[in-house]
CSV table of C-alpha atoms in Angstrom, one decimal:
chain,number,residue,atom,x,y,z
Z,1,MET,CA,56.1,137.3,98.8
Z,2,PRO,CA,55.4,134.8,101.6
Z,3,LYS,CA,57.7,132.0,101.8
Z,4,LEU,CA,57.1,128.2,100.8
Z,5,ARG,CA,56.7,125.6,102.6
Z,6,VAL,CA,58.8,123.1,101.1
Z,7,ALA,CA,58.6,119.2,102.6
Z,8,ILE,CA,61.3,117.0,101.1
Z,9,VAL,CA,60.8,113.4,101.3
Z,10,GLY,CA,64.5,111.5,101.1
Z,11,ALA,CA,67.5,112.5,102.3
Z,12,GLY,CA,70.2,110.8,99.8
Z,13,LEU,CA,71.7,113.6,97.5
Z,14,ALA,CA,69.1,114.3,94.9
Z,15,GLY,CA,66.9,115.6,97.9
Z,16,LEU,CA,69.9,117.2,99.6
Z,17,CYS,CA,70.9,119.2,96.9
Z,18,THR,CA,67.2,120.4,96.6
Z,19,ALA,CA,66.5,121.7,99.6
Z,20,ARG,CA,70.2,123.3,99.7
Z,21,ASP,CA,69.3,125.2,96.7
Z,22,LEU,CA,65.4,125.7,98.3
Z,23,LEU,CA,67.3,127.3,101.2
Z,24,ARG,CA,69.1,129.9,99.3
Z,25,ARG,CA,66.3,130.9,97.8
Z,26,GLY,CA,64.9,131.7,100.9
Z,27,GLU,CA,61.7,129.1,101.3
Z,28,ASP,CA,61.3,127.0,104.4
Z,29,VAL,CA,62.7,123.5,104.5
Z,30,ILE,CA,62.0,120.0,106.1
Z,31,VAL,CA,63.6,117.0,105.0
Z,32,ILE,CA,62.1,113.9,105.9
Z,33,ASP,CA,63.6,110.4,105.4
Z,34,ARG,CA,62.8,106.8,107.0
Z,35,GLY,CA,66.4,106.4,108.1
Z,36,ASP,CA,69.7,108.7,109.3
Z,37,PRO,CA,70.2,111.2,106.4
Z,38,GLY,CA,72.4,110.4,103.4
Z,39,ARG,CA,72.7,106.9,104.6
Z,40,GLY,CA,71.5,105.0,101.6
Z,41,ALA,CA,72.3,104.9,98.3
Z,42,SER,CA,74.3,108.4,98.7
Z,43,TRP,CA,76.5,107.0,101.0
Z,44,ALA,CA,77.2,103.6,99.5
Z,45,ALA,CA,78.0,104.7,96.3
Z,46,ALA,CA,81.9,105.6,95.5
Z,47,GLY,CA,81.7,108.9,94.1
Z,48,MET,CA,82.8,108.8,90.4
Z,49,LEU,CA,81.5,111.9,87.6
Z,50,ALA,CA,82.2,110.4,85.0
Z,51,PRO,CA,80.5,111.2,82.1
Z,52,THR,CA,82.6,110.0,79.6
Z,53,PHE,CA,83.1,106.5,81.1
Z,54,GLU,CA,79.0,106.3,81.1
Z,55,THR,CA,78.8,107.2,77.7
Z,56,ALA,CA,80.8,104.6,76.3
Z,57,THR,CA,79.5,102.1,78.7
Z,58,GLU,CA,76.3,102.4,79.0
Z,59,SER,CA,72.8,102.3,76.6
Z,60,MET,CA,71.9,105.8,76.4
Z,61,ASP,CA,68.2,104.9,75.7
Z,62,HIS,CA,67.1,108.7,76.5
Z,63,PRO,CA,68.4,110.8,73.9
Z,64,ALA,CA,69.5,113.7,75.9
Z,65,MET,CA,71.3,111.9,78.3
Z,66,PHE,CA,74.2,112.7,77.0
Z,67,ASP,CA,74.2,116.4,76.9
Z,68,LEU,CA,73.1,116.2,80.5
Z,69,LEU,CA,75.7,114.1,81.8
Z,70,PHE,CA,78.6,116.3,80.6
Z,71,GLU,CA,76.8,119.5,81.6
Z,72,ALA,CA,76.3,118.7,84.4
Z,73,LEU,CA,80.2,117.8,84.8
Z,74,ASP,CA,80.2,121.7,84.0
Z,75,TYR,CA,77.8,122.5,86.8
Z,76,TRP,CA,80.1,120.1,89.3
Z,77,ARG,CA,83.3,122.3,87.9
Z,78,GLY,CA,81.5,125.7,88.3
Z,79,TRP,CA,79.9,124.5,91.8
Z,80,GLN,CA,83.7,124.2,93.0
Z,81,GLY,CA,85.1,127.1,92.1
Z,82,SER,CA,82.1,129.7,93.6
Z,83,LYS,CA,82.1,130.9,96.4
Z,84,VAL,CA,79.4,129.3,98.1
Z,85,GLY,CA,80.5,125.9,96.6
Z,86,PRO,CA,82.8,123.3,98.8
Z,87,VAL,CA,86.6,124.1,98.8
Z,88,ARG,CA,87.8,121.1,97.1
Z,89,GLU,CA,89.6,119.3,99.9
Z,90,THR,CA,86.2,119.5,102.1
Z,91,VAL,CA,84.3,116.9,100.1
Z,92,GLY,CA,87.8,115.4,98.6
Z,93,TYR,CA,87.1,116.5,94.7
Z,94,ARG,CA,89.9,115.0,91.8
Z,95,ASP,CA,89.7,115.9,88.5
Z,96,ASP,CA,92.7,113.9,87.7
Z,97,ALA,CA,91.9,110.9,84.5
Z,98,LEU,CA,89.7,107.7,85.2
Z,99,ILE,CA,91.5,105.4,83.7
Z,100,ALA,CA,88.8,103.2,81.7
Z,101,LEU,CA,90.1,99.7,81.0
Z,102,ALA,CA,88.6,97.8,77.7
Z,103,THR,CA,88.4,94.3,78.4
Z,104,THR,CA,86.7,93.6,75.1
Z,105,ALA,CA,87.5,94.2,72.0
Z,106,GLY,CA,84.1,95.6,71.5
Z,107,GLU,CA,84.9,98.4,74.8
Z,108,ALA,CA,88.1,99.4,72.8
Z,109,GLY,CA,85.8,100.6,69.9
Z,110,ALA,CA,83.6,102.1,71.8
Z,111,PHE,CA,85.4,104.2,73.8
Z,112,GLU,CA,87.8,104.8,70.2
Z,113,ARG,CA,84.4,105.6,69.2
Z,114,LEU,CA,83.5,108.6,71.6
Z,115,SER,CA,87.1,109.9,70.9
Z,116,LYS,CA,85.7,111.6,68.0
Z,117,TYR,CA,83.0,113.2,69.6
Z,118,GLY,CA,82.0,116.8,70.9
Z,119,ARG,CA,83.6,117.4,74.5
Z,120,ALA,CA,84.9,113.7,74.8
Z,121,ARG,CA,87.3,114.0,71.7
Z,122,ALA,CA,90.2,114.1,74.8
Z,123,LEU,CA,90.3,110.2,74.9
Z,124,THR,CA,94.4,108.9,75.3
Z,125,CYS,CA,95.4,105.7,75.0
Z,126,VAL,CA,97.4,104.8,78.2
Z,127,GLU,CA,100.6,102.1,78.4
Z,128,THR,CA,97.7,99.1,79.8
Z,129,LYS,CA,101.1,97.1,81.0
Z,130,MET,CA,101.7,100.1,83.6
Z,131,LEU,CA,98.0,99.7,84.9
Z,132,ALA,CA,97.2,95.7,84.5
Z,133,PRO,CA,99.7,93.3,82.7
Z,134,ARG,CA,97.1,90.6,82.2
Z,135,LEU,CA,94.9,92.9,79.6
Z,136,ALA,CA,98.4,93.9,78.2
Z,137,ASP,CA,99.4,90.4,77.7
Z,138,ASP,CA,95.7,89.8,75.9
Z,139,GLY,CA,96.6,92.8,73.7
Z,140,LEU,CA,93.8,95.1,74.9
Z,141,ALA,CA,93.6,98.8,75.4
Z,142,ALA,CA,93.1,101.3,78.3
Z,143,PHE,CA,92.1,105.1,77.6
Z,144,ALA,CA,92.7,107.9,80.0
Z,145,LEU,CA,89.9,109.6,80.4
Z,146,PRO,CA,90.7,113.1,81.0
Z,147,MET,CA,87.2,114.8,81.6
Z,148,ASP,CA,86.4,111.9,84.5
Z,149,GLY,CA,86.8,112.5,87.7
Z,150,GLN,CA,85.5,111.6,91.0
Z,151,VAL,CA,84.3,113.5,95.0
Z,152,ASP,CA,84.2,112.1,98.5
Z,153,ASN,CA,80.3,111.6,98.3
Z,154,ARG,CA,80.2,110.3,102.4
Z,155,ALA,CA,82.6,113.9,103.0
Z,156,LEU,CA,79.6,115.4,100.3
Z,157,VAL,CA,76.7,114.1,102.1
Z,158,THR,CA,78.3,115.3,105.5
Z,159,TRP,CA,78.7,119.0,103.8
Z,160,LEU,CA,75.3,119.2,102.6
Z,161,LEU,CA,73.8,118.4,105.5
Z,162,SER,CA,76.1,121.0,107.3
Z,163,GLN,CA,74.8,123.6,105.0
Z,164,ILE,CA,71.3,122.9,105.3
Z,165,THR,CA,71.4,123.0,109.3
Z,166,ALA,CA,73.2,126.6,108.7
Z,167,LEU,CA,70.7,127.9,106.8
Z,168,GLY,CA,68.0,126.5,108.4
Z,169,GLY,CA,66.3,124.1,106.8
Z,170,HIS,CA,65.3,121.2,109.5
Z,171,PHE,CA,65.6,117.1,109.5
Z,172,GLU,CA,62.7,115.0,110.5
Z,173,ARG,CA,62.8,110.9,110.3
Z,174,ALA,CA,59.7,109.5,109.3
Z,175,GLU,CA,58.5,106.9,107.0
Z,176,MET,CA,55.8,107.7,104.8
Z,177,SER,CA,53.5,106.4,102.5
Z,178,ASP,CA,52.8,107.1,98.7
Z,179,ASP,CA,49.3,108.0,99.9
Z,180,ALA,CA,50.6,110.5,102.7
Z,181,MET,CA,53.1,112.2,99.9
Z,182,THR,CA,50.7,115.4,98.7
Z,183,PRO,CA,50.2,119.2,100.6
Z,184,HIS,CA,47.1,118.7,102.2
Z,185,GLU,CA,48.6,115.1,104.6
Z,186,MET,CA,52.1,116.9,105.0
Z,187,GLY,CA,50.5,120.3,105.8
Z,188,CYS,CA,52.8,122.6,103.4
Z,189,ASP,CA,52.9,123.7,100.5
Z,190,VAL,CA,54.8,121.7,98.0
Z,191,VAL,CA,56.1,117.8,98.9
Z,192,VAL,CA,59.1,116.6,97.0
Z,193,ASP,CA,59.4,113.7,96.2
Z,194,ALA,CA,63.0,112.0,96.7
Z,195,ARG,CA,62.8,108.3,97.8
Z,196,GLY,CA,65.1,107.5,95.7
Z,197,TRP,CA,64.1,103.9,94.7
Z,198,ARG,CA,60.2,104.4,96.0
Z,199,VAL,CA,59.3,106.6,93.7
Z,200,PRO,CA,56.7,105.1,91.7
Z,201,GLY,CA,58.0,104.1,88.0
Z,202,MET,CA,62.0,102.6,89.9
Z,203,THR,CA,63.2,99.7,89.0
Z,204,PRO,CA,65.4,99.1,92.5
Z,205,VAL,CA,68.8,97.7,91.5
Z,206,LYS,CA,70.8,96.2,94.8
Z,207,GLY,CA,75.0,96.9,94.7
Z,208,THR,CA,77.5,95.5,96.9
Z,209,ALA,CA,81.0,97.4,97.1
Z,210,MET,CA,83.5,97.5,100.0
Z,211,SER,CA,86.8,99.0,100.7
Z,212,LEU,CA,90.5,98.7,101.4
Z,213,ALA,CA,93.1,99.4,103.2
Z,214,PRO,CA,95.8,101.4,100.8
Z,215,HIS,CA,98.5,99.1,100.0
Z,216,ALA,CA,101.1,99.1,97.0
Z,217,GLY,CA,100.3,98.1,94.0
Z,218,LEU,CA,96.6,99.8,94.0
Z,219,PRO,CA,95.9,102.5,91.5
Z,220,ASP,CA,96.2,105.8,92.5
Z,221,ARG,CA,93.2,107.1,90.7
Z,222,VAL,CA,89.9,105.8,89.4
Z,223,VAL,CA,90.7,102.6,87.1
Z,224,ARG,CA,87.6,101.6,85.6
Z,225,TRP,CA,86.9,97.9,83.9
Z,226,GLY,CA,83.2,96.5,82.9
Z,227,ARG,CA,81.3,96.7,85.9
Z,228,ASN,CA,84.0,97.1,88.4
Z,229,TYR,CA,85.8,99.8,90.0
Z,230,LEU,CA,88.7,100.6,92.2
Z,231,VAL,CA,88.8,104.1,93.9
Z,232,PRO,CA,91.0,105.8,96.2
Z,233,LYS,CA,90.1,108.1,98.7
Z,234,SER,CA,91.7,109.6,101.9
Z,235,GLY,CA,92.4,106.8,103.9
Z,236,ARG,CA,90.6,103.9,101.5
Z,237,ILE,CA,89.9,102.4,97.9
Z,238,VAL,CA,86.8,101.6,97.2
Z,239,LEU,CA,86.4,98.7,94.6
Z,240,GLY,CA,82.8,97.7,93.4
Z,241,ALA,CA,80.4,96.7,92.4
Z,242,HIS,CA,78.0,93.8,92.2
Z,243,ALA,CA,74.2,94.4,91.0
Z,244,MET,CA,71.3,92.9,90.8
Z,245,ALA,CA,68.0,94.1,89.8
Z,246,GLY,CA,65.1,94.1,91.8
Z,247,LEU,CA,66.8,93.8,95.7
Z,248,THR,CA,65.8,96.3,98.0
Z,249,ASP,CA,67.8,94.4,101.0
Z,250,THR,CA,70.7,95.9,102.3
Z,251,SER,CA,72.2,92.8,103.7
Z,252,VAL,CA,75.9,91.9,102.2
Z,253,ASP,CA,76.2,88.4,101.2
Z,254,ARG,CA,80.1,87.3,101.4
Z,255,GLU,CA,80.2,84.8,98.6
Z,256,ILE,CA,79.5,88.5,96.6
Z,257,ILE,CA,82.3,90.1,98.2
Z,258,GLU,CA,84.8,87.3,97.8
Z,259,GLU,CA,83.7,86.9,94.2
Z,260,LEU,CA,84.2,91.1,93.9
Z,261,ARG,CA,87.7,90.6,95.4
Z,262,ASP,CA,89.0,87.7,93.3
Z,263,ASP,CA,87.3,89.4,90.0
Z,264,ALA,CA,89.7,93.0,90.9
Z,265,ALA,CA,93.4,90.5,92.4
Z,266,ASP,CA,92.3,89.2,88.4
Z,267,VAL,CA,93.6,93.1,87.0
Z,268,PHE,CA,95.3,93.9,90.0
Z,269,PRO,CA,97.2,90.9,92.5
Z,270,ALA,CA,97.3,93.3,95.4
Z,271,VAL,CA,93.5,93.5,95.7
Z,272,ARG,CA,94.7,89.9,97.1
Z,273,ASP,CA,97.2,91.6,100.4
Z,274,ALA,CA,94.6,94.3,100.6
Z,275,ASP,CA,92.7,94.4,104.1
Z,276,ILE,CA,89.0,94.8,103.7
Z,277,LEU,CA,87.8,97.4,106.1
Z,278,GLU,CA,84.4,97.9,105.6
Z,279,THR,CA,82.0,96.0,102.9
Z,280,TRP,CA,77.6,97.9,102.6
Z,281,SER,CA,75.1,97.0,100.0
Z,282,GLY,CA,72.7,100.1,98.8
Z,283,VAL,CA,70.2,100.3,96.4
Z,284,ARG,CA,70.4,102.4,93.6
Z,285,PRO,CA,66.7,103.7,91.7
Z,286,ARG,CA,66.6,102.9,87.8
Z,287,PRO,CA,64.4,105.0,85.3
Z,288,ARG,CA,63.1,101.9,82.5
Z,289,ASP,CA,65.2,104.7,79.9
Z,290,GLY,CA,67.8,105.1,82.5
Z,291,ALA,CA,67.0,109.2,82.4
Z,292,PRO,CA,66.3,111.0,85.7
Z,293,TYR,CA,62.8,112.1,86.8
Z,294,VAL,CA,62.3,116.0,87.6
Z,295,GLY,CA,59.0,118.3,87.6
Z,296,TRP,CA,55.7,118.2,88.7
Z,297,VAL,CA,53.4,115.1,88.6
Z,298,GLY,CA,50.3,116.5,90.3
Z,299,PRO,CA,49.2,119.7,92.3
Z,300,GLY,CA,51.8,120.9,94.7
Z,301,GLN,CA,53.6,117.7,94.2
Z,302,TYR,CA,57.2,117.6,92.7
Z,303,VAL,CA,59.5,114.4,91.8
Z,304,VAL,CA,63.5,115.0,91.6
Z,305,GLY,CA,65.6,111.2,91.2
Z,306,GLY,CA,66.4,108.1,89.3
Z,307,MET,CA,69.8,108.8,88.9
Z,308,TYR,CA,70.7,105.6,89.0
Z,309,ARG,CA,74.4,105.3,88.6
Z,310,ASP,CA,75.1,108.8,88.1
Z,311,GLY,CA,73.5,110.2,91.5
Z,312,VAL,CA,76.5,111.9,92.7
Z,313,LEU,CA,77.5,113.9,89.1
Z,314,LEU,CA,74.1,114.8,88.6
Z,315,SER,CA,72.6,116.0,91.6
Z,316,PRO,CA,73.5,119.2,92.2
Z,317,LEU,CA,72.6,120.5,88.7
Z,318,LEU,CA,69.1,118.6,89.2
Z,319,GLY,CA,69.2,120.3,91.9
Z,320,ARG,CA,69.2,123.7,91.3
Z,321,TRP,CA,66.8,122.8,88.3
Z,322,ALA,CA,64.4,121.8,90.9
Z,323,ALA,CA,64.7,124.2,93.5
Z,324,THR,CA,64.1,127.4,90.6
Z,325,GLU,CA,61.2,125.5,89.1
Z,326,ILE,CA,59.5,124.9,93.2
Z,327,SER,CA,60.9,128.8,93.5
Z,328,GLY,CA,58.3,129.8,90.6
Z,329,ALA,CA,61.3,130.6,88.5
Z,330,ASP,CA,61.8,129.7,84.7
Z,331,ALA,CA,63.6,126.6,84.7
Z,332,PRO,CA,66.1,125.8,81.8
Z,333,ASP,CA,64.6,124.6,78.7
Z,334,GLN,CA,66.4,121.2,78.8
Z,335,ILE,CA,64.3,120.4,81.4
Z,336,THR,CA,61.1,119.2,79.2
Z,337,ALA,CA,63.2,116.3,77.9
Z,338,PHE,CA,63.0,114.2,81.8
Z,339,ARG,CA,59.3,114.7,83.2
Z,340,PRO,CA,58.5,112.5,85.4
Z,341,THR,CA,54.9,112.8,83.2
Z,342,ARG,CA,57.0,111.7,79.9
Z,343,PHE,CA,55.5,107.9,81.2
Z,344,THR,CA,52.8,106.6,83.0
Z,345,LEU,CA,53.9,106.5,86.6
Z,346,THR,CA,53.3,103.2,88.1
Z,347,GLN,CA,55.2,101.1,91.2
Z,348,GLY,CA,58.4,99.0,90.4
């Protein structure tokens, strides 16, 4: 059977994981992006693999999201252990427990309820005063989420780019309009739309974050509370995140940076003494029900994306599903719950 010629438009983690799996299946792949590959939302992320935290704190409008998040974590663990997967050190993979600080009684109740369900039931309470004295003084709880961890998303992007090149894939810099997203216009067999928030049907959500120099008094593992997080990585600690729906620019507002730092310092006072190494903004794609898109939207036209806050967690699994289906093999039954055709696709 001749190779499929596949053009993947969008070089974020969704597009890169799909490209890698298609190349491993022997297909001919070109990845097209309007900017430097992998330097959008995937570069701006914090790299958390946190299905338990997301389940407890996000409204799960899509009934299949709980199972998808934990299946994606299982796939990450298998991917790490496989001969073709990245070594843990290369991508900064860590599976030490995430610490969730419950900033309200309602959040504490959500974590306690979640501890009774399935794969998330291994939650345990931890000593809050060691982590955040103010929260302990307020009588609020902290929980260790042993299933949640992290990866260095920037190291993952770099590794995927090298893998794609080594497997014979190609990169091109170009900006594609919706009208050009057809196999006829692209001169290929299949076009994969992996443009993130530019995919029709997505709401853009701008996020702002920063990295801090390591400093005494800052946590040595992922800590999350409310919309904020501190994520320690090699040589830096990521602090985020401020989010605003509907914005697509990636400018950095200094007032927002100061607000983020002040909010974090209320919980971890050492944040005030740590040097800021870098600030940035990125734009995530959010579908209306918060669940990703994976599937055909027309002849030779495929979509993969819309992973919102879980792009690092979901991309390896959904990239595999997409590559399996594009190559003509049978995709798993679970994929049907995430078809983009569950909505009438409209821009916005």
